[in-house]
PDB file of C-alpha atoms in Angstrom:
ATOM      1  CA  GLY D 178      -1.263  -1.651  12.083  1.00  0.00           C
ATOM      2  CA  HIS D 179      -2.021   1.502  13.741  1.00  0.00           C
ATOM      3  CA  VAL D 180      -3.861   4.769  12.984  1.00  0.00           C
ATOM      4  CA  HIS D 181      -3.753   8.214  14.483  1.00  0.00           C
ATOM      5  CA  ARG D 182      -6.902   9.265  16.627  1.00  0.00           C
ATOM      6  CA  ARG D 183      -6.970  12.663  18.344  1.00  0.00           C
ATOM      7  CA  GLY D 184      -3.203  12.700  18.363  1.00  0.00           C
ATOM      8  CA  ARG D 185      -2.611   9.228  19.503  1.00  0.00           C
ATOM      9  CA  LEU D 186      -1.349   6.311  17.877  1.00  0.00           C
ATOM     10  CA  VAL D 187      -3.883   3.306  18.284  1.00  0.00           C
ATOM     11  CA  PRO D 188      -3.760  -0.392  17.053  1.00  0.00           C
ATOM     12  CA  VAL D 189      -6.240  -1.529  14.475  1.00  0.00           C
ATOM     13  CA  GLY D 190      -7.463  -4.856  13.626  1.00  0.00           C
ATOM     14  CA  LEU D 191      -7.787  -6.598  10.231  1.00  0.00           C
ATOM     15  CA  ASP D 192     -11.590  -6.308  10.129  1.00  0.00           C
ATOM     16  CA  GLU D 193     -11.056  -2.488  10.672  1.00  0.00           C
ATOM     17  CA  VAL D 194      -8.351  -2.261   7.830  1.00  0.00           C
ATOM     18  CA  LYS D 195     -10.680  -4.138   5.561  1.00  0.00           C
ATOM     19  CA  GLU D 196     -13.335  -1.579   6.283  1.00  0.00           C
ATOM     20  CA  LEU D 197     -11.192   1.362   5.414  1.00  0.00           C
ATOM     21  CA  LEU D 198      -9.905  -0.453   2.248  1.00  0.00           C
ATOM     22  CA  LYS D 199     -13.635   0.003   0.846  1.00  0.00           C
ATOM     23  CA  ILE D 200     -12.660   3.702   0.601  1.00  0.00           C
ATOM     24  CA  PRO D 201     -11.548   4.354  -2.883  1.00  0.00           C
ATOM     25  CA  LEU D 202      -8.790   6.807  -1.718  1.00  0.00           C
ATOM     26  CA  VAL D 203      -7.414   4.404   0.818  1.00  0.00           C
ATOM     27  CA  LYS D 204      -4.398   2.187  -0.330  1.00  0.00           C
ATOM     28  CA  LEU D 205      -2.746  -0.391   1.699  1.00  0.00           C
ATOM     29  CA  GLU D 206       1.056  -1.144   0.894  1.00  0.00           C
ATOM     30  CA  SER D 207       4.083  -2.484   2.821  1.00  0.00           C
ATOM     31  CA  HIS D 208       6.393  -1.230   5.622  1.00  0.00           C
ATOM     32  CA  THR D 209       8.071  -4.027   7.059  1.00  0.00           C
ATOM     33  CA  LEU D 210       6.634  -6.273   9.973  1.00  0.00           C
ATOM     34  CA  THR D 211       8.267  -4.709  12.974  1.00  0.00           C
ATOM     35  CA  HIS D 212       9.383  -1.241  11.735  1.00  0.00           C
ATOM     36  CA  PRO D 213      13.047  -1.475  12.279  1.00  0.00           C
ATOM     37  CA  ASN D 214      15.572   0.891  10.450  1.00  0.00           C
ATOM     38  CA  LEU D 215      16.759  -1.746   7.965  1.00  0.00           C
ATOM     39  CA  THR D 216      20.089  -0.272   7.426  1.00  0.00           C
ATOM     40  CA  LYS D 217      20.719  -0.965  11.386  1.00  0.00           C
ATOM     41  CA  ILE D 218      19.929  -4.721  11.112  1.00  0.00           C
ATOM     42  CA  PRO D 219      21.561  -7.810   9.416  1.00  0.00           C
ATOM     43  CA  LEU D 220      20.505  -8.302   5.703  1.00  0.00           C
ATOM     44  CA  ASP D 221      18.980 -11.475   6.276  1.00  0.00           C
ATOM     45  CA  GLN D 222      16.699 -10.136   9.083  1.00  0.00           C
ATOM     46  CA  ALA D 223      16.125  -7.077   6.600  1.00  0.00           C
ATOM     47  CA  ARG D 224      15.107  -9.520   3.988  1.00  0.00           C
ATOM     48  CA  ASN D 225      12.680 -11.400   6.169  1.00  0.00           C
ATOM     49  CA  GLU D 226      10.948  -8.209   7.118  1.00  0.00           C
ATOM     50  CA  VAL D 227      10.680  -7.059   3.557  1.00  0.00           C
ATOM     51  CA  VAL D 228       9.456 -10.498   2.041  1.00  0.00           C
ATOM     52  CA  GLN D 229       7.206 -11.307   5.060  1.00  0.00           C
ATOM     53  CA  SER D 230       5.332  -8.216   5.349  1.00  0.00           C
ATOM     54  CA  LYS D 231       4.547  -8.589   1.725  1.00  0.00           C
ATOM     55  CA  GLN D 232       3.243 -12.158   2.092  1.00  0.00           C
ATOM     56  CA  TYR D 233       1.415 -11.437   5.232  1.00  0.00           C
ATOM     57  CA  LEU D 234      -0.543  -8.409   3.848  1.00  0.00           C
ATOM     58  CA  GLU D 235      -1.333 -10.442   0.402  1.00  0.00           C
ATOM     59  CA  GLU D 236      -2.782 -13.237   2.376  1.00  0.00           C
ATOM     60  CA  ALA D 237      -4.642 -11.182   4.811  1.00  0.00           C
ATOM     61  CA  PHE D 238      -6.273  -8.933   2.360  1.00  0.00           C
ATOM     62  CA  GLY D 239      -6.419 -10.840  -0.788  1.00  0.00           C
ATOM     63  CA  LYS D 240      -4.602  -8.227  -2.952  1.00  0.00           C
ATOM     64  CA  GLU D 241      -1.228  -7.682  -4.526  1.00  0.00           C
ATOM     65  CA  ILE D 242       1.155  -5.610  -2.486  1.00  0.00           C
ATOM     66  CA  LYS D 243       3.043  -3.271  -5.103  1.00  0.00           C
ATOM     67  CA  TYR D 244       4.899  -0.633  -2.958  1.00  0.00           C
ATOM     68  CA  PHE D 245       7.150  -0.535  -0.298  1.00  0.00           C
ATOM     69  CA  CYS D 246       8.054   2.282   2.100  1.00  0.00           C
ATOM     70  CA  TYR D 247      11.543   2.193   3.943  1.00  0.00           C
ATOM     71  CA  PRO D 248      10.921   2.722   7.645  1.00  0.00           C
ATOM     72  CA  GLU D 249      12.508   6.052   8.776  1.00  0.00           C
ATOM     73  CA  GLY D 250      13.224   6.621   4.983  1.00  0.00           C
ATOM     74  CA  ALA D 251      16.582   4.708   5.654  1.00  0.00           C
ATOM     75  CA  PHE D 252      17.792   2.422   2.674  1.00  0.00           C
ATOM     76  CA  ASN D 253      20.868   1.525   0.673  1.00  0.00           C
ATOM     77  CA  PRO D 254      21.724  -0.364  -2.629  1.00  0.00           C
ATOM     78  CA  ASP D 255      21.514  -3.853  -0.817  1.00  0.00           C
ATOM     79  CA  LEU D 256      18.035  -2.995   0.541  1.00  0.00           C
ATOM     80  CA  MET D 257      16.805  -1.658  -2.864  1.00  0.00           C
ATOM     81  CA  SER D 258      17.882  -5.141  -4.355  1.00  0.00           C
ATOM     82  CA  ILE D 259      15.947  -6.865  -1.551  1.00  0.00           C
ATOM     83  CA  VAL D 260      12.912  -4.956  -2.245  1.00  0.00           C
ATOM     84  CA  GLU D 261      12.955  -5.399  -5.877  1.00  0.00           C
ATOM     85  CA  GLU D 262      13.739  -9.275  -5.692  1.00  0.00           C
ATOM     86  CA  ALA D 263      10.641  -9.442  -3.192  1.00  0.00           C
ATOM     87  CA  GLY D 264       8.485  -8.552  -6.033  1.00  0.00           C
ATOM     88  CA  TYR D 265       7.704  -4.902  -5.266  1.00  0.00           C
ATOM     89  CA  ARG D 266       7.121  -2.476  -8.178  1.00  0.00           C
ATOM     90  CA  MET D 267       8.400   0.490  -6.455  1.00  0.00           C
ATOM     91  CA  ALA D 268       9.751   1.840  -3.117  1.00  0.00           C
ATOM     92  CA  PHE D 269       9.794   5.075  -1.292  1.00  0.00           C
ATOM     93  CA  ARG D 270      12.038   6.941   0.758  1.00  0.00           C
ATOM     94  CA  THR D 271      11.448  10.264   2.919  1.00  0.00           C
ATOM     95  CA  GLY D 272      13.521  13.334   3.490  1.00  0.00           C
ATOM     96  CA  LEU D 273      16.891  14.376   2.059  1.00  0.00           C
ATOM     97  CA  LYS D 274      19.311  12.662   4.284  1.00  0.00           C
ATOM     98  CA  PHE D 275      19.960  10.037   1.370  1.00  0.00           C
ATOM     99  CA  GLN D 276      20.316  12.683  -1.352  1.00  0.00           C
ATOM    100  CA  SER D 277      23.598  11.134  -2.973  1.00  0.00           C
ATOM    101  CA  TYR D 278      21.453   8.405  -4.278  1.00  0.00           C
ATOM    102  CA  PRO D 279      19.711   8.757  -7.633  1.00  0.00           C
ATOM    103  CA  GLU D 280      15.882   8.532  -7.614  1.00  0.00           C
ATOM    104  CA  THR D 281      15.023   5.281  -9.144  1.00  0.00           C
ATOM    105  CA  PRO D 282      11.853   3.060  -8.984  1.00  0.00           C
ATOM    106  CA  TYR D 283      13.294   1.744  -5.701  1.00  0.00           C
ATOM    107  CA  SER D 284      14.240   5.096  -4.070  1.00  0.00           C
ATOM    108  CA  VAL D 285      11.449   7.399  -4.946  1.00  0.00           C
ATOM    109  CA  VAL D 286      11.297  10.451  -2.743  1.00  0.00           C
ATOM    110  CA  ARG D 287       8.037  10.952  -0.650  1.00  0.00           C
ATOM    111  CA  ILE D 288       7.123  13.862   1.245  1.00  0.00           C
ATOM    112  CA  LYS D 289       6.674  12.963   4.990  1.00  0.00           C
ATOM    113  CA  ILE D 290       3.550  14.111   6.704  1.00  0.00           C
ATOM    114  CA  SER D 291       3.011  13.980  10.369  1.00  0.00           C
ATOM    115  CA  PRO D 292      -0.123  14.180  12.427  1.00  0.00           C
ATOM    116  CA  LYS D 293       1.693  16.779  14.478  1.00  0.00           C
ATOM    117  CA  TYR D 294       1.332  19.284  11.593  1.00  0.00           C
ATOM    118  CA  ASN D 295      -1.180  22.073  11.763  1.00  0.00           C
ATOM    119  CA  LEU D 296      -3.130  22.913   8.684  1.00  0.00           C
ATOM    120  CA  PHE D 297      -0.523  25.407   7.508  1.00  0.00           C
ATOM    121  CA  VAL D 298       2.424  23.223   8.021  1.00  0.00           C
ATOM    122  CA  PHE D 299       0.458  20.416   6.213  1.00  0.00           C
ATOM    123  CA  TRP D 300      -0.189  22.660   3.248  1.00  0.00           C
ATOM    124  CA  TRP D 301       3.592  23.969   3.265  1.00  0.00           C
ATOM    125  CA  TYR D 302       4.651  20.315   2.651  1.00  0.00           C
ATOM    126  CA  VAL D 303       1.916  19.107   0.378  1.00  0.00           C
ATOM    127  CA  SER D 304       2.236  22.166  -1.783  1.00  0.00           C
ATOM    128  CA  GLY D 305       5.899  21.396  -2.280  1.00  0.00           C
ATOM    129  CA  PHE D 306       7.329  24.663  -0.911  1.00  0.00           C
ATOM    130  CA  GLY D 307       8.782  22.773   2.371  1.00  0.00           C
ATOM    131  CA  TYR D 308      10.441  20.304   0.002  1.00  0.00           C
ATOM    132  CA  TYR D 309      11.597  22.856  -2.496  1.00  0.00           C
ATOM    133  CA  VAL D 310      13.252  24.982   0.328  1.00  0.00           C
ATOM    134  CA  LYS D 311      14.883  22.028   1.852  1.00  0.00           C
ATOM    135  CA  ARG D 312      16.410  20.982  -1.564  1.00  0.00           C
ATOM    136  CA  VAL D 313      17.648  24.445  -2.020  1.00  0.00           C
ATOM    137  CA  ASP D 314      19.081  24.562   1.368  1.00  0.00           C
ATOM    138  CA  HIS D 315      20.808  21.407   0.702  1.00  0.00           C
ATOM    139  CA  PHE D 316      22.028  22.263  -2.611  1.00  0.00           C
ATOM    140  CA  PHE D 317      23.876  25.363  -1.326  1.00  0.00           C
ATOM    141  CA  HIS D 318      25.280  23.395   1.907  1.00  0.00           C
ATOM    142  CA  GLN D 319      27.035  21.104  -0.738  1.00  0.00           C
ATOM    143  CA  LEU D 320      28.245  23.968  -2.598  1.00  0.00           C
ATOM    144  CA  THR D 321      29.524  26.056   0.278  1.00  0.00           C
ATOM    145  CA  LEU D 322      32.928  24.683   1.599  1.00  0.00           C
ATOM    146  CA  ASP D 323      33.787  27.741   3.794  1.00  0.00           C
ATOM    147  CA  ILE D 324      32.137  30.898   5.186  1.00  0.00           C
ATOM    148  CA  ALA D 325      34.743  33.429   6.341  1.00  0.00           C
ATOM    149  CA  ASN D 326      34.301  36.867   7.639  1.00  0.00           C
ATOM    150  CA  GLY D 327      30.733  36.716   6.514  1.00  0.00           C
ATOM    151  CA  LYS D 328      31.815  35.942   2.943  1.00  0.00           C
ATOM    152  CA  LEU D 329      30.497  32.844   1.099  1.00  0.00           C
ATOM    153  CA  ASN D 330      33.607  30.963  -0.288  1.00  0.00           C
ATOM    154  CA  ALA D 331      32.772  28.130  -2.798  1.00  0.00           C
ATOM    155  CA  TYR D 332      36.645  27.332  -3.088  1.00  0.00           C
ATOM    156  CA  LYS D 333      39.439  28.010  -0.863  1.00  0.00           C
ATOM    157  CA  PRO D 334      42.893  27.231  -2.133  1.00  0.00           C
ATOM    158  CA  GLN D 335      45.111  25.513   0.309  1.00  0.00           C
ATOM    159  CA  SER D 336      47.961  27.558   1.624  1.00  0.00           C
ATOM    160  CA  GLY D 337      51.341  27.201  -0.274  1.00  0.00           C
ATOM    161  CA  THR D 338      49.691  26.553  -3.718  1.00  0.00           C
ATOM    162  CA  THR D 339      49.970  29.209  -6.467  1.00  0.00           C
TER     163      THR D 339
END
């Protein structure tokens, strides 16, 4: 695994992770073995990434791994099934780019936090305001089919129809 230190991503070893896990607020869950975008690799390879990550973490740390997060937030129904079959109880996605999928135990929306965020941006997202603004923006983009002459047109009849 990796952690952010002074703005840089640095590798950590098993012993260091075990020390971190002694902190009650620190949780360890799965995110694949090599962090590929699972929607862009063959399903058999995706299954191996999901299953082997869970097995490795459970063996290395002696605890049940219950949750999974899709790398890059990218998922589809086939991947949701793979994650469920692997024995995870829940899976998380990030962002709104997969908004057309309903939120289920295997597609729970999570707020993405970056170490690049300053304190205000961090607060903006954690408070829910950033997510709310994105959802409202997404909603209006779905409704808005046409903007003509500075006017919002939710419906534009085709020419030649009455």
